[in-house]
XYZ file of C-alpha atoms in Angstrom:
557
model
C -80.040 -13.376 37.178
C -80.339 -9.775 38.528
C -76.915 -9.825 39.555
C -75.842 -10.597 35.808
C -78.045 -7.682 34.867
C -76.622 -5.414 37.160
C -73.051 -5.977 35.956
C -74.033 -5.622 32.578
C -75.298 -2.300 33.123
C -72.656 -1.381 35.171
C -70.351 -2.605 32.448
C -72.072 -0.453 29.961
C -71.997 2.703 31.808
C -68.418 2.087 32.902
C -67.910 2.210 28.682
C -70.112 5.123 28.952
C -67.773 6.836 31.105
C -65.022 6.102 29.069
C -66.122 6.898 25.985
C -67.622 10.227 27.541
C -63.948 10.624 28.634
C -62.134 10.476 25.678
C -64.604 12.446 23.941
C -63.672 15.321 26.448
C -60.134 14.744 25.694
C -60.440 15.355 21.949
C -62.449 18.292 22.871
C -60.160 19.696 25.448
C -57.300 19.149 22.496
C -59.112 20.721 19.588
C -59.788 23.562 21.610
C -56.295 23.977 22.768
C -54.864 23.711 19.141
C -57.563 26.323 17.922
C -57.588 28.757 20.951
C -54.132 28.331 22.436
C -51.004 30.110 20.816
C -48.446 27.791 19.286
C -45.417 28.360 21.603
C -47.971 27.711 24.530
C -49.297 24.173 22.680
C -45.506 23.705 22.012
C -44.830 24.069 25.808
C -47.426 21.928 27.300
C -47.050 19.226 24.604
C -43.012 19.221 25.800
C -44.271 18.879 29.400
C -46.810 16.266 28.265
C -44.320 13.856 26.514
C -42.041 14.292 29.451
C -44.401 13.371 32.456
C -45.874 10.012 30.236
C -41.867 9.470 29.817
C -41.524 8.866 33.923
C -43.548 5.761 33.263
C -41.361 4.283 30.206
C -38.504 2.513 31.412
C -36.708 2.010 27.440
C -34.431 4.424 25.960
C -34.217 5.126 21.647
C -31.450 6.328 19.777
C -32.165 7.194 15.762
C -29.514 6.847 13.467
C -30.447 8.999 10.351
C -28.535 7.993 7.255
C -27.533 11.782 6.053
C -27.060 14.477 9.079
C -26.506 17.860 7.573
C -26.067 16.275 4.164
C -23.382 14.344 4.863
C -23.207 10.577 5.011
C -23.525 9.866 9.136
C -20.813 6.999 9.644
C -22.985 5.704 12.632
C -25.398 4.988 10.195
C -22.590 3.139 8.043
C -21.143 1.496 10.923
C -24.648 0.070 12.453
C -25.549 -1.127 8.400
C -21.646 -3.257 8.096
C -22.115 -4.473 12.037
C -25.910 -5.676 11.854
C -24.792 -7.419 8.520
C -22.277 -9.516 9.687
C -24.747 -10.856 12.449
C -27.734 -11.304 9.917
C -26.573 -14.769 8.463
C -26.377 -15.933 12.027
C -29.750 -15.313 13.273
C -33.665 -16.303 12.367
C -35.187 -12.825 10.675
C -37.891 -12.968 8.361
C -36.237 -11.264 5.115
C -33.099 -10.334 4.716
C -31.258 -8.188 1.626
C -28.565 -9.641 0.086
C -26.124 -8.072 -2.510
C -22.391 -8.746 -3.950
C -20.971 -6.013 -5.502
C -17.662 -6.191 -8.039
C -16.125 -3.089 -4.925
C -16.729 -6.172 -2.144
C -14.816 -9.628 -1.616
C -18.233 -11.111 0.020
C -21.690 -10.857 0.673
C -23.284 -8.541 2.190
C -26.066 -8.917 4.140
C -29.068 -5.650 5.294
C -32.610 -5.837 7.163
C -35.637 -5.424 5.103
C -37.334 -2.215 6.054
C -39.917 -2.396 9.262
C -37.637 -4.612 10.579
C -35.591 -5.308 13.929
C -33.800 -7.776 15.604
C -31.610 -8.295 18.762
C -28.162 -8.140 19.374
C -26.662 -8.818 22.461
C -23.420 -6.898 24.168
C -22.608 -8.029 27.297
C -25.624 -9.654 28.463
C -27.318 -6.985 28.100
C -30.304 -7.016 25.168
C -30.155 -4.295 22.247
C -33.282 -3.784 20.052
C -32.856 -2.270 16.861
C -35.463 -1.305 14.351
C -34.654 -0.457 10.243
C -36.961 1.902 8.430
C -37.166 3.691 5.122
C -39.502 6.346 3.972
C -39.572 9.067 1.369
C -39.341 13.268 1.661
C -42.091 15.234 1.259
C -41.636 17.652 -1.368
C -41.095 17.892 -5.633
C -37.315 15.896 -5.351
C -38.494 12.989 -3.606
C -35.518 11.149 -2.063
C -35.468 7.752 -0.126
C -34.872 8.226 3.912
C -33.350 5.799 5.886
C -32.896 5.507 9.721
C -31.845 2.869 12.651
C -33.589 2.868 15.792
C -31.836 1.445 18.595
C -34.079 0.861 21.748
C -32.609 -0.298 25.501
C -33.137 0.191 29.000
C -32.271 3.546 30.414
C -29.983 2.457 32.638
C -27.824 1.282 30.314
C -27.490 4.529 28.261
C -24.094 5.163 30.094
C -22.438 1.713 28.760
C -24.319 2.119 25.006
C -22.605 5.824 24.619
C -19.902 5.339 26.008
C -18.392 1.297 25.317
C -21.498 0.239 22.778
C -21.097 2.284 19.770
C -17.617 2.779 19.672
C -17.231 -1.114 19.577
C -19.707 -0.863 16.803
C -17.424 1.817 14.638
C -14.104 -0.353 15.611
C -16.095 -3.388 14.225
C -17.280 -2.132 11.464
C -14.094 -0.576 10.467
C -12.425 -3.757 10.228
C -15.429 -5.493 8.554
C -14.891 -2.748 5.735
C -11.218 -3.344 5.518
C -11.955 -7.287 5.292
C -14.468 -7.047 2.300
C -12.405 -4.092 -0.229
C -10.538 -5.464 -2.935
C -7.462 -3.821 -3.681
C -7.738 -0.997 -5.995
C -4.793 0.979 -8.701
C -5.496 4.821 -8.478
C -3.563 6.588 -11.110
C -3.145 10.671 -11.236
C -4.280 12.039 -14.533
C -4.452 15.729 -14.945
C -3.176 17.021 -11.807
C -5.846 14.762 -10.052
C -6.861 11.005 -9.019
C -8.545 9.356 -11.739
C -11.910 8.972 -10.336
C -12.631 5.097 -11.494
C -9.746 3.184 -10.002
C -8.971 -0.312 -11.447
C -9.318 -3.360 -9.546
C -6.178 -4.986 -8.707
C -6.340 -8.487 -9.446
C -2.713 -9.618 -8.671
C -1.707 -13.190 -6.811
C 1.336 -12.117 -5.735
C 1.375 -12.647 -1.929
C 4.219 -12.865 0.678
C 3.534 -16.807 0.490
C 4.299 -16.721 -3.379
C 6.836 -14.279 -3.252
C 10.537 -15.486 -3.905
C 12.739 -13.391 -1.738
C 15.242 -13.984 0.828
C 13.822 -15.859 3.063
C 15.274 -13.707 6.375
C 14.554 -10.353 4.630
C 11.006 -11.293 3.790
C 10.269 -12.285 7.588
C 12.156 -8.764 8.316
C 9.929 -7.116 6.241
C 6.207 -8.818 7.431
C 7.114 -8.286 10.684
C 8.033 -4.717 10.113
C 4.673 -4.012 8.255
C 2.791 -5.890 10.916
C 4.495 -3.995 13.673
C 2.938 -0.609 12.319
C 0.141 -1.550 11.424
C -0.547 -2.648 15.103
C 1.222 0.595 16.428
C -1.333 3.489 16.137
C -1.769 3.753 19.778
C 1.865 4.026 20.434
C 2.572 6.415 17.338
C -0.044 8.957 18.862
C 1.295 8.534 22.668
C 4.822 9.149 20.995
C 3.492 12.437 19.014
C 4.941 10.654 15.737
C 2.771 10.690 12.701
C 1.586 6.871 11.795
C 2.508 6.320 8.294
C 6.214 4.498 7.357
C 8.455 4.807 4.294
C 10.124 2.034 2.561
C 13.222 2.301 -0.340
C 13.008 -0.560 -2.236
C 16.459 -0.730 -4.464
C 18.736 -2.820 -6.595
C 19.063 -4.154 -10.593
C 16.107 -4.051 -12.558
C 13.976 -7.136 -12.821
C 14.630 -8.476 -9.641
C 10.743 -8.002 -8.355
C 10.584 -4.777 -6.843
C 6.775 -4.759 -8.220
C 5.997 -7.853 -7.264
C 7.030 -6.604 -3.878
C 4.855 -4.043 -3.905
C 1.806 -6.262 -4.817
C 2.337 -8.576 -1.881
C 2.507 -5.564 0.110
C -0.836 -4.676 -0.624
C -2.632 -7.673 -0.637
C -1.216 -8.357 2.283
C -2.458 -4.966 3.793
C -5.176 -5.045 1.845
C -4.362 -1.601 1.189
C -5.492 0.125 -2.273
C -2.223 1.426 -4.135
C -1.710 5.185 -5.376
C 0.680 4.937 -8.349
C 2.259 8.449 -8.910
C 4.417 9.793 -11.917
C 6.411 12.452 -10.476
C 7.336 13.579 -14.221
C 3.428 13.864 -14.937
C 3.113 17.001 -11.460
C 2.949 20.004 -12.875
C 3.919 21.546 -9.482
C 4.673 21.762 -6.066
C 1.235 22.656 -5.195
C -0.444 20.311 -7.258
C 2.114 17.526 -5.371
C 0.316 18.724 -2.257
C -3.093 17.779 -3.501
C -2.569 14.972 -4.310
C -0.904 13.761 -1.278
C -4.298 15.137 0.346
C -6.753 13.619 -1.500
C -4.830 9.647 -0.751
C -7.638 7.882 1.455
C -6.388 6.639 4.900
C -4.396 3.028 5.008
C -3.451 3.384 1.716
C 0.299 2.613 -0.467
C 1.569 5.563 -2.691
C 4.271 4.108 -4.825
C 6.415 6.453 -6.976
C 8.323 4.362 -9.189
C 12.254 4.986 -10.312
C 12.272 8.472 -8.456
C 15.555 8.498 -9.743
C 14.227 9.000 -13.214
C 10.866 10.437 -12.591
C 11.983 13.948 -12.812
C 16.115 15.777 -13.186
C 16.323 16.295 -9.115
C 20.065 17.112 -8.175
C 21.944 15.154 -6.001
C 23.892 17.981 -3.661
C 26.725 15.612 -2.556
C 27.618 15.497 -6.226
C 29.538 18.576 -6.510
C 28.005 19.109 -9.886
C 25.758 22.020 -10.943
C 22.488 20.871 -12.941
C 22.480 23.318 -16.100
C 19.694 25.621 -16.143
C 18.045 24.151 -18.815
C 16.991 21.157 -16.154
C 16.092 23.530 -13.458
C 13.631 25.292 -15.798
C 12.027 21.638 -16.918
C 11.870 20.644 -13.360
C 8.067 21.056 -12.174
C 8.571 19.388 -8.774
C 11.191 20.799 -6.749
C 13.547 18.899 -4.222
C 11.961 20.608 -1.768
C 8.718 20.030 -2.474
C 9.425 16.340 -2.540
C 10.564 16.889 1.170
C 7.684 18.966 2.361
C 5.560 15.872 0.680
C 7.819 13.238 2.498
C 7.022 14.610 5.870
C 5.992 18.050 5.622
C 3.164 19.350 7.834
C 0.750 18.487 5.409
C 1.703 14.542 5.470
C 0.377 14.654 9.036
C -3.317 14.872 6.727
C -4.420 11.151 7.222
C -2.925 7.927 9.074
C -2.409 4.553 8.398
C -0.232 5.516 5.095
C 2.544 3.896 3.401
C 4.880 5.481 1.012
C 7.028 3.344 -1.468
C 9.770 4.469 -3.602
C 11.481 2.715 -6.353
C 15.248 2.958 -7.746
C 17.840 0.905 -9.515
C 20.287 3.595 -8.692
C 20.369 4.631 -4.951
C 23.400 6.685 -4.941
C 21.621 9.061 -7.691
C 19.136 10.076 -5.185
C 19.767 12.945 -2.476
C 20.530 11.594 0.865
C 17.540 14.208 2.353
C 15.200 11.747 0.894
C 16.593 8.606 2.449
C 16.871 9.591 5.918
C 14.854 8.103 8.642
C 11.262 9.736 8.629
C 11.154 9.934 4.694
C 12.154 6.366 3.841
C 12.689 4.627 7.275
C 13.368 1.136 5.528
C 16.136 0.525 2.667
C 15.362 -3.336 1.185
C 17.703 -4.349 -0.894
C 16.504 -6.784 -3.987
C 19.643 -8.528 -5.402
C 19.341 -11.299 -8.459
C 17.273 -14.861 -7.508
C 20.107 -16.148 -4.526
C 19.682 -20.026 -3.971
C 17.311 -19.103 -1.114
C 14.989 -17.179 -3.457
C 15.569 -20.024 -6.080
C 14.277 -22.912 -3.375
C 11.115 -20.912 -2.863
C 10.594 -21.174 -6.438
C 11.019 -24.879 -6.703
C 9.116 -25.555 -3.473
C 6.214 -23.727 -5.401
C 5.940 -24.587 -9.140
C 7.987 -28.399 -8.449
C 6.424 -28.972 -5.671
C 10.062 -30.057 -4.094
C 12.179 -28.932 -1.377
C 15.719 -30.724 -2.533
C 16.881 -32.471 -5.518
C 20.256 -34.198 -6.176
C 20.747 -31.379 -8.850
C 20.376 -28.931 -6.142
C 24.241 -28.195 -5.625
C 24.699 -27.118 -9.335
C 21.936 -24.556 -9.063
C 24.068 -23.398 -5.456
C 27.172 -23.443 -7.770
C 25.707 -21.402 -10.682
C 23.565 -18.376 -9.340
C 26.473 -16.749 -7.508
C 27.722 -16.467 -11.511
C 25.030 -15.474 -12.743
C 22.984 -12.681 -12.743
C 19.378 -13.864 -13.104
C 16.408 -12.682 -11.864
C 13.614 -14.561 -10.064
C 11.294 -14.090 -12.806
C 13.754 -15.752 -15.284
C 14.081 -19.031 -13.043
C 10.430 -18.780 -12.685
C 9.827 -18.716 -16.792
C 12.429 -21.379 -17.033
C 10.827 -23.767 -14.394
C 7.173 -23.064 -15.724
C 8.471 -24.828 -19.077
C 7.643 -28.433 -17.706
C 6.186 -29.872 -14.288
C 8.607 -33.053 -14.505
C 11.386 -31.530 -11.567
C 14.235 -33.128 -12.870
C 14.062 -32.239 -16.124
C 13.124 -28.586 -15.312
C 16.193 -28.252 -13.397
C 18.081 -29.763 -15.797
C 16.511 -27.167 -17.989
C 17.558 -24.634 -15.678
C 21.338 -25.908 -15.117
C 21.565 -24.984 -19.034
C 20.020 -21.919 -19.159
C 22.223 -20.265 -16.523
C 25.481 -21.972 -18.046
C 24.582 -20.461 -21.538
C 23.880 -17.593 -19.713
C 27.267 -17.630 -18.027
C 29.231 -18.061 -21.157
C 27.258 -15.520 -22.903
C 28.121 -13.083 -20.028
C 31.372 -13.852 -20.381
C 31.792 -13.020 -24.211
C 34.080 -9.979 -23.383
C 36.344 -11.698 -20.875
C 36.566 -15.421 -21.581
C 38.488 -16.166 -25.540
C 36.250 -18.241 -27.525
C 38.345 -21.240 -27.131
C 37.308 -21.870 -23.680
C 33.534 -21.205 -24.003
C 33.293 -25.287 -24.783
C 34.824 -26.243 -21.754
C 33.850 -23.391 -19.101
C 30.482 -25.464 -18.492
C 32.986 -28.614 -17.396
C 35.095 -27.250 -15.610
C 34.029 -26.281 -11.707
C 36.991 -24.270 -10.227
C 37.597 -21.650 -13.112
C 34.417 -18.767 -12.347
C 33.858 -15.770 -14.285
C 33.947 -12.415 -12.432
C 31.780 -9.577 -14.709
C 34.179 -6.310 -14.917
C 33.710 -3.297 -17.117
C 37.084 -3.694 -18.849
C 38.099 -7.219 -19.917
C 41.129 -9.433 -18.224
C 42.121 -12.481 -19.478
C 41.607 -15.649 -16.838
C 43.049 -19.139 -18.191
C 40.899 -22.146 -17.145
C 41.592 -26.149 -17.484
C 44.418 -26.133 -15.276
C 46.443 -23.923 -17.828
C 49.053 -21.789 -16.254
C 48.474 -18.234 -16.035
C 51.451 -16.373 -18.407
C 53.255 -12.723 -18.653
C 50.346 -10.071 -18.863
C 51.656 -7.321 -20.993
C 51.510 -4.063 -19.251
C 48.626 -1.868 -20.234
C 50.974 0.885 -21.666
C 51.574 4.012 -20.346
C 48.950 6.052 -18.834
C 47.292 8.469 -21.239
C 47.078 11.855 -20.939
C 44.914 13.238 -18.652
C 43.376 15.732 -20.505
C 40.458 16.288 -21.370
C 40.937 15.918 -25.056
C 43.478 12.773 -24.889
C 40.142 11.031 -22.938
C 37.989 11.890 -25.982
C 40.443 10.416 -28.462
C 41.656 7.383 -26.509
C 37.776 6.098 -26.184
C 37.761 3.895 -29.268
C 41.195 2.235 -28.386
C 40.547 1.804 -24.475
C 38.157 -0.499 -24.787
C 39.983 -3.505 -26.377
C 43.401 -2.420 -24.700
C 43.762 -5.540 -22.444
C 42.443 -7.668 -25.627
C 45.527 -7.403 -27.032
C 47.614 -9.230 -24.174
C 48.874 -12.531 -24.566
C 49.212 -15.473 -22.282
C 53.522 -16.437 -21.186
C 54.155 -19.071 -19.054
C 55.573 -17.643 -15.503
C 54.984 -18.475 -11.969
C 55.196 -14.783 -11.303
C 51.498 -14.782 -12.944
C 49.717 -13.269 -9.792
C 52.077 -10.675 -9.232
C 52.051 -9.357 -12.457
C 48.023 -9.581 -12.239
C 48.137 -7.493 -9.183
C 50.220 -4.893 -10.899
C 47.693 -4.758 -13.926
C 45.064 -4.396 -11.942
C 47.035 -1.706 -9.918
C 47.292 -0.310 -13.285
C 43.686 -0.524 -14.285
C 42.567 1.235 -11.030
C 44.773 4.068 -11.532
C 43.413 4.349 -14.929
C 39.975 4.525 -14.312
C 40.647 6.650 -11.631
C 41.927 9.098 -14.203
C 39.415 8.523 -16.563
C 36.768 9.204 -13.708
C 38.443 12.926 -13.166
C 38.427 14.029 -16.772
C 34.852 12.694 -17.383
C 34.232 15.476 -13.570
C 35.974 17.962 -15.010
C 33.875 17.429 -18.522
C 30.944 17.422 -16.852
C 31.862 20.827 -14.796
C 33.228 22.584 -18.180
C 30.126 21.365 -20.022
C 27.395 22.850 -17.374
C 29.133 26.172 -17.206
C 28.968 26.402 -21.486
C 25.209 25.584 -20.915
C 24.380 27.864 -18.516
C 26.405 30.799 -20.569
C 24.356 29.743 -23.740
C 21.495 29.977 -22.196
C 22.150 32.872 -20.225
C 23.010 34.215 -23.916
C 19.945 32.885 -25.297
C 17.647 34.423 -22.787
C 19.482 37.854 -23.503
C 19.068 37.342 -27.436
């Protein structure tokens, strides 16, 4: 019983002594904050915190959501990588949002919150808060904390949070939806539209080889920033995409993107109102990005120097972006500003444009888009018929080297009914009307009725008409063309309404000598044009130097 009493009391003055002790701290303290100059109190504090730190064997990082007043991408990266793992792991609450910017969920700790992720065995705490500043503008603060053992500081700095950024890079690419960014005013508009388009390499009816060609080309770079630095080669490519109009050059440029998932920059040269402003705007693209300039052969009066002709002056003054300018912006110093970027140009013309811009470095890839070919056209029936052959197949095969259709045209002609025979049957007589109605100017009207019928007479397009006899009728005497006209320049303004229904007039004589005499009108014909093509140069030559006089005049006046 005395022994229990006895360790009471020596319980009680043990508390005594403690109590008595802390006591003398908070007196010692008081008196060291009210006696003691600041940078003294500063000092031992600093040497304070550092001798209890000996003891603690954990490390803490803070990630601050703004440093300096701008955004801290640590911050950003830490918020995409901790999301990802959130669905994955028991937490107690957990934010979830969906924004129309986003393709899925995303996922954010609740402040006062942590959880553990693990990297390479080793354990890594981290800890969410939010607060708000002091002060009149009250703003929300937010911050990670990121505890671990000190020995592992090395790895975290140095392998840790750069896996982190890489990670949450890719997460960021993953979730964007593709987004239009038009220039408006010398600038990007800032609300981009969202690009909603299904066009994918999967849907997209091409030539089968060139479309392999071209994802492997596009995955090659994208998967080549490493070697594009070790190189000292700036990591964006260039791609010409050319040929007749309608034949799915946007499309092309759609699948591109989606599968990039790259947002698209759609610039109007025409709409520049300078060099300069052409600079800016080349700046102000975001990294892994397309910019697409449309028919740069019509976007603004550039001169093609192999022509040999001069643009009048009157062009040269309209012209706000030069063609240097356009090849400073091609691969100028300035378009080593960013990586990851694609540039796209558009043209149904590609001998209009200036070889400087098609050289390797500006447009390193030419793809040429031709009318649907039967390749493109079993794509298409693979995809809306849900077929891969038909007995009917070998007309189509026949037909579309004929016929110049475009892939959107089968498409619209195939989307008319699901049943596959009678949609290509559908199809069959589309591109036969179409081939006798492209052969108005060279076929007479009396063998329109059996062109359809008969399999071994084919229509070749030219821009002056020759008769061609079909159902096994004999070709006869083609009457020469006539003499050659005069090749000046006023005889080629006169003869312009008669030239174009000179062959018209030639009649159809039984002779076996048929294809020699075709061979000397088409002789003929080439020399002809050939003429024709000089006096239109000369025109052109006389006409620029009477424009540049009258304006020189004008300017004077």
């Amino acid at each position: 019983m005395f022994r229990n009493v006895f360790v009471v009391w020596s319980g009680a003055k043990n508390m005594n002594s403690v109590w008595a002790l802390l006591a003398s701290i908070a007196l010692i303290r008081t008196a060291l904050y009210n006696y003691l100059p600041e940078k003294l109190r500063l000092y031992i504090s600093a040497r304070f915190e550092e001798w209890t730190r000996r003891f603690n064997t954990d490390e803490t990082m803070v990630f601050k959501d703004y440093q300096s007043s701008k955004m801290n991408q640590l911050f950003q990266a830490a918020n995409l990588y901790l999301g990802e793992s959130l669905p994955t792991i028991s937490i107690p609450r957990v934010t979830v949002e969906k924004t129309e910017n986003v393709r899925n969920l995303t996922f954010s700790m609740e402040k006062n919150t942590e959880m553990i992720d693990v990297y390479e065995n080793i354990p890594m705490k981290w800890k969410y808060f939010s607060d708000y500043s002091q002060g009149m503008s009250k703003h929300e603060i937010r911050w990670y904390e990121l505890s671990f053992h000190k020995e592992y500081k090395s790895l975290v700095t140095n392998c840790y949070l750069p896996y982190i950024l890489e990670r949450a890079n890719k997460i960021k690419e993953r979730n964007r939806v593709v987004q239009l960014h038009t220039a408006a005013h010398d600038f990007w508009t800032p609300k981009p539209v969202i690009i909603q388009h299904p066009m994918t390499f999967e849907t997209l009816a091409m030539d089968g080889n060139l479309k392999k060609e071209l994802v492997e080309d596009l995955d090659r770079f994208m998967n080549s920033k490493e070697y594009y630095q070790q190189i000292g080669k700036v990591w964006k490519r260039g791609y010409l995409l050319y040929g007749p109009p309608g034949t799915g050059k946007s499309s092309l440029i759609a699948a591109m993107a989606n599968h990039l998932n790259f947002d698209i920059y759609n610039l109007n040269l025409s709409a520049v109102s300078s060099d300069f402003v052409l600079q800016n705007l080349l700046l102000s693209t975001a990294n892994r990005s397309i910019l697409v300039i449309e028919d740069i052969d019509c976007s603004i009066k550039l001169q093609n120097r192999e022509s040999g002709i001069e643009q009048p002056i009157k062009y040269q003054q309209q012209n706000k972006v030069t063609l240097s300018g356009l090849l400073n912006f091609f691969d100028g110093i300035l378009s080593c500003c960013g990586e990851g970027k694609i540039l796209v140009a558009t043209t149904n013309y590609k001998d209009r444009i200036d070889r400087a811009l098609l050289r390797a470095g500006r447009m390193d890839m030419h793809i040429y888009l031709t009318y649907c070919t039967f390749s493109a056209f079993k794509q298409l029936a693979l995809r809306y018929l849900e077929i891969s052959d038909h007995s009917l197949f070998h007309h189509i095969e026949k037909l579309l080297p004929k016929v110049k259709v475009s892939p959107a045209e089968v498409a619209g002609e195939l989307l008319k009914t699901r049943d596959p025979k009678a949609s290509i049957e559908g199809l069959i007589k589309h591109l036969e009307e179409k081939l006798i109605a492209d052969g108005n100017s060279e076929v007479s009207p009396k063998h329109h009725s059996s062109l359809s019928q008969t399999s071994n007479c084919q229509v070749h397009k030219s821009s002056i008409s020759l008769p061609l006899a079909c159902n096994g009728a004999s070709m006869d005497n083609v009457k020469s063309p006539g003499p050659k006209p005069d090749v000046s320049v006023k005889s080629k303004l006169t003869a312009d309404s008669e030239g174009d229904n000179n062959f018209e007039k030639t009649d159809l004589v039984r002779d076996r000598s048929s294809r020699h005499n075709i061979l000397q009108v088409i002789e003929d014909m080439e020399k002809e044009l050939l003429s024709y093509k000089e006096a239109i140069i000369a025109l052109q030559k006389k006409s620029c130097g009477t424009l540049n006089k009258l304006a020189g005049i004008k300017a004077t006046i």
